[in-house]
Tab-separated table of C-alpha atoms and ligand atoms in Angstrom:
chain	number	residue	atom	x	y	z
P	27	MET	CA	-3.062	-8.933	-24.720
P	28	LEU	CA	-1.749	-5.321	-23.888
P	29	ASN	CA	1.919	-6.744	-23.109
P	30	SER	CA	1.846	-5.491	-19.754
P	31	ASP	CA	5.052	-6.057	-17.697
P	32	ALA	CA	2.991	-7.236	-14.799
P	33	ILE	CA	-0.491	-7.532	-13.393
P	34	SER	CA	-1.901	-5.946	-10.017
P	35	LEU	CA	-4.899	-7.625	-8.500
P	36	HIS	CA	-6.523	-5.180	-5.989
P	37	LEU	CA	-8.179	-6.425	-2.624
P	38	ASN	CA	-10.674	-3.923	-1.481
P	39	PRO	CA	-13.389	-5.685	0.419
P	40	ALA	CA	-14.077	-2.703	2.583
P	41	LEU	CA	-14.606	-0.477	-0.513
P	42	GLU	CA	-16.895	-2.886	-2.188
P	43	ILE	CA	-18.992	-3.314	1.105
P	44	VAL	CA	-19.494	0.449	1.643
P	45	GLN	CA	-19.928	1.274	-2.136
P	46	PHE	CA	-23.496	1.512	-3.225
P	47	GLU	CA	-23.148	-0.637	-6.186
P	48	GLY	CA	-20.179	-2.626	-4.751
P	49	ASP	CA	-19.265	-6.291	-5.729
P	50	ARG	CA	-20.047	-8.595	-2.684
P	51	ASN	CA	-19.046	-11.959	-4.190
P	52	PHE	CA	-15.717	-12.776	-2.383
P	53	LYS	CA	-16.142	-16.641	-2.806
P	54	GLY	CA	-12.807	-18.509	-4.020
P	55	ILE	CA	-10.560	-15.547	-4.011
P	56	LEU	CA	-7.565	-17.214	-2.625
P	57	GLU	CA	-8.110	-20.106	-5.462
P	58	ASN	CA	-8.359	-17.365	-8.192
P	59	ILE	CA	-5.230	-15.806	-7.037
P	60	GLU	CA	-3.564	-18.948	-6.797
P	61	ASN	CA	-4.640	-20.047	-10.438
P	62	ILE	CA	-3.559	-16.529	-11.918
P	63	VAL	CA	-0.298	-16.731	-10.070
P	64	LYS	CA	0.450	-20.063	-11.440
P	65	ASN	CA	-0.675	-19.303	-14.913
P	66	SER	CA	0.772	-15.698	-15.546
P	67	SER	CA	3.603	-15.161	-17.672
P	68	VAL	CA	4.236	-11.808	-15.966
P	69	PRO	CA	4.735	-10.974	-12.087
P	70	VAL	CA	1.395	-10.704	-10.313
P	71	ILE	CA	1.158	-8.079	-7.523
P	72	ILE	CA	-1.523	-8.632	-4.872
P	73	LYS	CA	-2.404	-5.080	-3.449
P	74	GLU	CA	-4.874	-3.682	-0.668
P	75	THR	CA	-6.231	-0.238	-1.355
P	76	GLY	CA	-5.790	1.583	2.099
P	77	CYS	CA	-6.899	-0.957	4.774
P	78	GLY	CA	-3.493	-2.937	4.890
P	79	ILE	CA	-2.828	-6.683	4.355
P	80	SER	CA	-2.433	-8.402	7.526
P	81	LYS	CA	0.352	-10.974	8.643
P	82	LYS	CA	-2.298	-13.846	8.440
P	83	THR	CA	-3.520	-12.791	4.837
P	84	CYS	CA	0.268	-12.261	3.900
P	85	GLU	CA	1.013	-15.911	5.031
P	86	LYS	CA	-2.028	-17.187	3.073
P	87	LEU	CA	-0.766	-15.173	-0.045
P	88	LEU	CA	2.818	-16.557	0.178
P	89	ASN	CA	1.436	-19.998	0.756
P	90	VAL	CA	-0.159	-19.990	-2.695
P	91	GLY	CA	2.845	-18.715	-4.443
P	92	VAL	CA	2.593	-14.786	-4.537
P	93	LYS	CA	5.917	-13.243	-4.771
P	94	TYR	CA	4.782	-9.550	-4.852
P	95	ILE	CA	2.512	-7.951	-2.221
P	96	ASP	CA	1.603	-4.286	-1.847
P	97	ILE	CA	0.480	-3.927	1.749
P	98	SER	CA	-1.427	-0.667	0.928
P	99	GLY	CA	-1.863	0.100	4.623
P	100	PHE	CA	-4.271	2.400	6.584
P	101	GLY	CA	-3.249	6.195	6.882
P	102	GLY	CA	-3.800	7.628	3.615
P	103	THR	CA	-6.506	7.460	0.896
P	104	ASN	CA	-9.712	6.273	2.764
P	105	PHE	CA	-12.182	4.432	0.477
P	106	ILE	CA	-14.606	3.945	3.148
P	107	GLU	CA	-15.129	7.641	3.689
P	108	ILE	CA	-15.016	8.365	-0.136
P	109	GLU	CA	-17.703	5.668	-0.637
P	110	ASN	CA	-19.887	6.614	2.301
P	111	LEU	CA	-19.672	10.346	0.898
P	112	ARG	CA	-21.068	8.891	-2.398
P	113	ARG	CA	-24.202	7.367	-0.580
P	114	THR	CA	-27.008	8.791	1.354
P	115	ASP	CA	-29.084	5.670	2.462
P	116	LEU	CA	-26.766	4.193	5.010
P	117	ASP	CA	-24.127	5.652	7.221
P	118	PHE	CA	-20.550	4.181	7.763
P	119	THR	CA	-18.982	7.505	9.357
P	120	ASN	CA	-18.047	5.443	12.311
P	121	ILE	CA	-15.897	2.811	10.715
P	122	TYR	CA	-13.658	5.412	8.908
P	123	GLY	CA	-11.056	4.295	11.249
P	124	TRP	CA	-10.935	0.603	9.850
P	125	GLY	CA	-7.799	-0.939	8.870
P	126	ILE	CA	-4.057	-1.696	9.735
P	127	PRO	CA	-1.486	1.194	9.823
P	128	THR	CA	1.004	0.912	6.986
P	129	ALA	CA	4.040	0.738	9.241
P	130	LYS	CA	2.524	-2.088	11.027
P	131	CYS	CA	1.785	-4.086	7.975
P	132	ILE	CA	5.156	-3.723	6.701
P	133	ILE	CA	6.829	-4.794	9.938
P	134	ASP	CA	4.270	-7.750	10.313
P	135	CYS	CA	4.553	-8.920	6.554
P	136	ARG	CA	8.129	-8.627	6.470
P	137	SER	CA	8.718	-10.675	9.715
P	138	ILE	CA	6.986	-13.611	8.073
P	139	SER	CA	9.469	-13.944	5.076
P	140	LYS	CA	12.430	-12.008	3.419
P	141	ASP	CA	11.714	-14.056	0.214
P	142	PHE	CA	9.150	-11.807	-1.587
P	143	THR	CA	8.992	-8.206	-2.853
P	144	LEU	CA	7.131	-5.984	-0.368
P	145	ILE	CA	5.710	-2.312	-1.671
P	146	GLY	CA	4.885	-0.132	1.268
P	147	SER	CA	2.220	2.022	0.403
P	148	GLY	CA	-0.825	3.855	1.999
P	149	GLY	CA	-0.293	7.496	2.990
P	150	ILE	CA	3.317	7.918	1.832
P	151	LYS	CA	3.793	11.727	1.019
P	152	THR	CA	7.454	12.715	1.889
P	153	GLY	CA	10.720	11.573	1.363
P	154	GLU	CA	11.035	10.637	5.027
P	155	ASP	CA	8.042	8.352	4.662
P	156	ILE	CA	9.511	6.694	1.913
P	157	ALA	CA	12.991	6.136	3.942
P	158	LYS	CA	10.750	4.804	6.759
P	159	ALA	CA	8.852	2.516	4.831
P	160	ILE	CA	12.175	0.997	3.303
P	161	ILE	CA	14.034	0.731	6.576
P	162	LEU	CA	10.892	-1.123	8.176
P	163	GLY	CA	10.955	-3.777	5.483
P	164	SER	CA	9.612	-2.464	2.129
P	165	ASP	CA	11.583	-3.168	-1.034
P	166	MET	CA	9.885	-0.127	-2.686
P	167	THR	CA	7.009	2.398	-1.874
P	168	ALA	CA	3.884	3.534	-3.835
P	169	ILE	CA	1.955	6.763	-3.990
P	170	ALA	CA	-1.476	7.398	-5.151
P	171	GLY	CA	-3.671	10.301	-3.384
P	172	GLU	CA	-0.779	12.765	-2.660
P	173	VAL	CA	0.383	13.001	-6.273
P	174	LEU	CA	-3.204	13.323	-7.448
P	175	ARG	CA	-3.654	16.264	-4.947
P	176	TYR	CA	-0.574	17.997	-6.367
P	177	LEU	CA	-2.054	17.290	-9.850
P	178	ILE	CA	-5.594	18.538	-9.283
P	179	HIS	CA	-4.586	21.752	-7.200
P	180	GLY	CA	-1.511	23.014	-9.370
P	181	GLY	CA	-1.535	20.983	-12.558
P	182	TYR	CA	0.980	18.696	-14.311
P	183	LYS	CA	3.965	20.735	-13.649
P	184	PHE	CA	3.175	20.893	-9.917
P	185	ALA	CA	2.833	17.124	-9.689
P	186	GLU	CA	6.206	16.587	-11.524
P	187	ASP	CA	7.968	19.189	-9.185
P	188	TYR	CA	6.467	17.304	-6.057
P	189	LEU	CA	7.934	13.969	-7.545
P	190	LYS	CA	11.134	15.568	-8.348
P	191	SER	CA	11.682	17.056	-4.777
P	192	LEU	CA	10.350	13.593	-3.417
P	193	ILE	CA	13.369	11.957	-4.966
P	194	TYR	CA	15.714	14.769	-3.791
P	195	GLN	CA	14.428	14.366	-0.250
P	196	THR	CA	14.673	10.660	-0.424
P	197	LYS	CA	18.403	11.014	-1.575
P	198	MET	CA	19.151	13.622	0.938
P	199	ILE	CA	17.812	11.401	3.746
P	200	MET	CA	20.107	8.403	2.471
P	201	LEU	CA	23.041	10.958	2.437
P	202	LEU	CA	22.273	11.915	6.163
P	203	LEU	CA	22.064	8.312	6.863
P	204	GLY	CA	25.340	7.413	5.394
P	205	VAL	CA	23.916	4.746	2.998
P	206	LYS	CA	24.725	4.445	-0.723
P	207	ASN	CA	21.725	2.501	-2.192
P	208	ILE	CA	18.272	0.947	-1.368
P	209	GLU	CA	20.089	-2.362	0.018
P	210	GLU	CA	22.065	-0.303	2.647
P	211	LEU	CA	18.908	1.654	3.551
P	212	LYS	CA	17.087	-1.582	4.255
P	213	LYS	CA	19.602	-2.352	6.940
P	214	VAL	CA	19.416	0.848	8.920
P	215	GLU	CA	18.382	0.101	12.601
P	216	TYR	CA	15.208	1.693	13.969
P	217	LYS	CA	13.541	2.109	17.203
P	218	ILE	CA	9.558	1.857	17.538
P	219	PHE	CA	8.000	4.111	19.992
P	220	GLY	CA	4.383	5.807	20.756
P	221	LYS	CA	1.257	4.234	19.098
P	222	LEU	CA	3.139	1.969	16.760
P	223	LYS	CA	4.694	0.209	19.727
P	224	ASP	CA	1.448	-0.075	21.600
P	225	ILE	CA	-0.115	-1.966	18.987
P	226	SER	CA	2.786	-4.111	17.891
K	309	FMN	C1	-8.237	8.639	-7.013
K	309	FMN	C2	-8.002	7.151	-6.588
K	309	FMN	C3	-8.474	6.091	-7.224
K	309	FMN	C4	-7.991	4.642	-6.884
K	309	FMN	N1	-8.834	3.836	-7.833
K	309	FMN	C5	-8.484	2.482	-7.214
K	309	FMN	C6	-9.403	1.392	-7.889
K	309	FMN	O1	-9.900	1.804	-8.862
K	309	FMN	N2	-9.181	0.261	-7.277
K	309	FMN	C7	-8.257	-0.020	-6.269
K	309	FMN	O2	-8.345	-1.055	-5.876
K	309	FMN	N3	-7.820	0.926	-5.740
K	309	FMN	C8	-7.781	2.210	-6.105
K	309	FMN	N4	-7.051	3.175	-5.514
K	309	FMN	C9	-6.332	2.842	-4.300
K	309	FMN	C10	-4.831	3.204	-4.376
K	309	FMN	O3	-4.246	2.116	-5.511
K	309	FMN	C11	-4.130	3.027	-3.179
K	309	FMN	O4	-4.029	1.789	-2.700
K	309	FMN	C12	-4.779	3.841	-2.021
K	309	FMN	O5	-5.136	4.898	-2.432
K	309	FMN	C13	-3.836	4.057	-0.750
K	309	FMN	O6	-2.571	4.737	-1.160
K	309	FMN	P1	-2.353	6.411	-0.935
K	309	FMN	O7	-2.771	6.661	0.591
K	309	FMN	O8	-1.043	6.850	-1.431
K	309	FMN	O9	-3.577	6.945	-1.821
K	309	FMN	C14	-7.089	4.532	-5.880
K	309	FMN	C15	-6.705	5.765	-5.300
K	309	FMN	C16	-6.919	6.939	-5.696
K	309	FMN	C17	-6.495	8.034	-4.810
């Protein structure tokens, strides 16, 4: 009705479970997604919200025809923490660490197929984060929390300047890597070490 260019369906079970007034009815979700994807005239993005899409979930989504996935991994805005701070009856502090780190989601989901658009998000803050997300297998990245932080603490111009420096930084990194465009950036070789290597 609004002539949207695309629809984004958010998967946020962790948030809904911790949220006091959350929606706990998860029955038939995959069938619903399949229906929407098959009947939508515009692209349908399936997105997590900070806990990450696993390899297994990605496989299921691709099998029902999904072509756009925003993995929204762990490492940025933490909705378990946000919802826990909103309620006082139960305590969920011990599961603040729940989720699959963004980098692992990107590598795992991309390893299944090259034939879908992967949006790498969750904790993206700098040009270096953007470049890394693309090198690991994203087609594009997305930011939520960090832009809002600039907006809240410094206003519209502050947030705009942040975005401008982000674009500049990303281009700078691309120049330093000797790549001309995003397609070339995707082909840059990388090495995994530290915690990410341990969990891979
Ligand atoms: C203030 C705020 C509101 C958000 N609202 C929603 C929401 O209503 N539903 C949802 O599924 N995700 C929501 N998100 C999740 C984001 O889309 C994103 O997946 C998540 O914040 C991880 O990205 P980030 O680390 O860049 O913030 C929200 C995020 C923020 C910061």
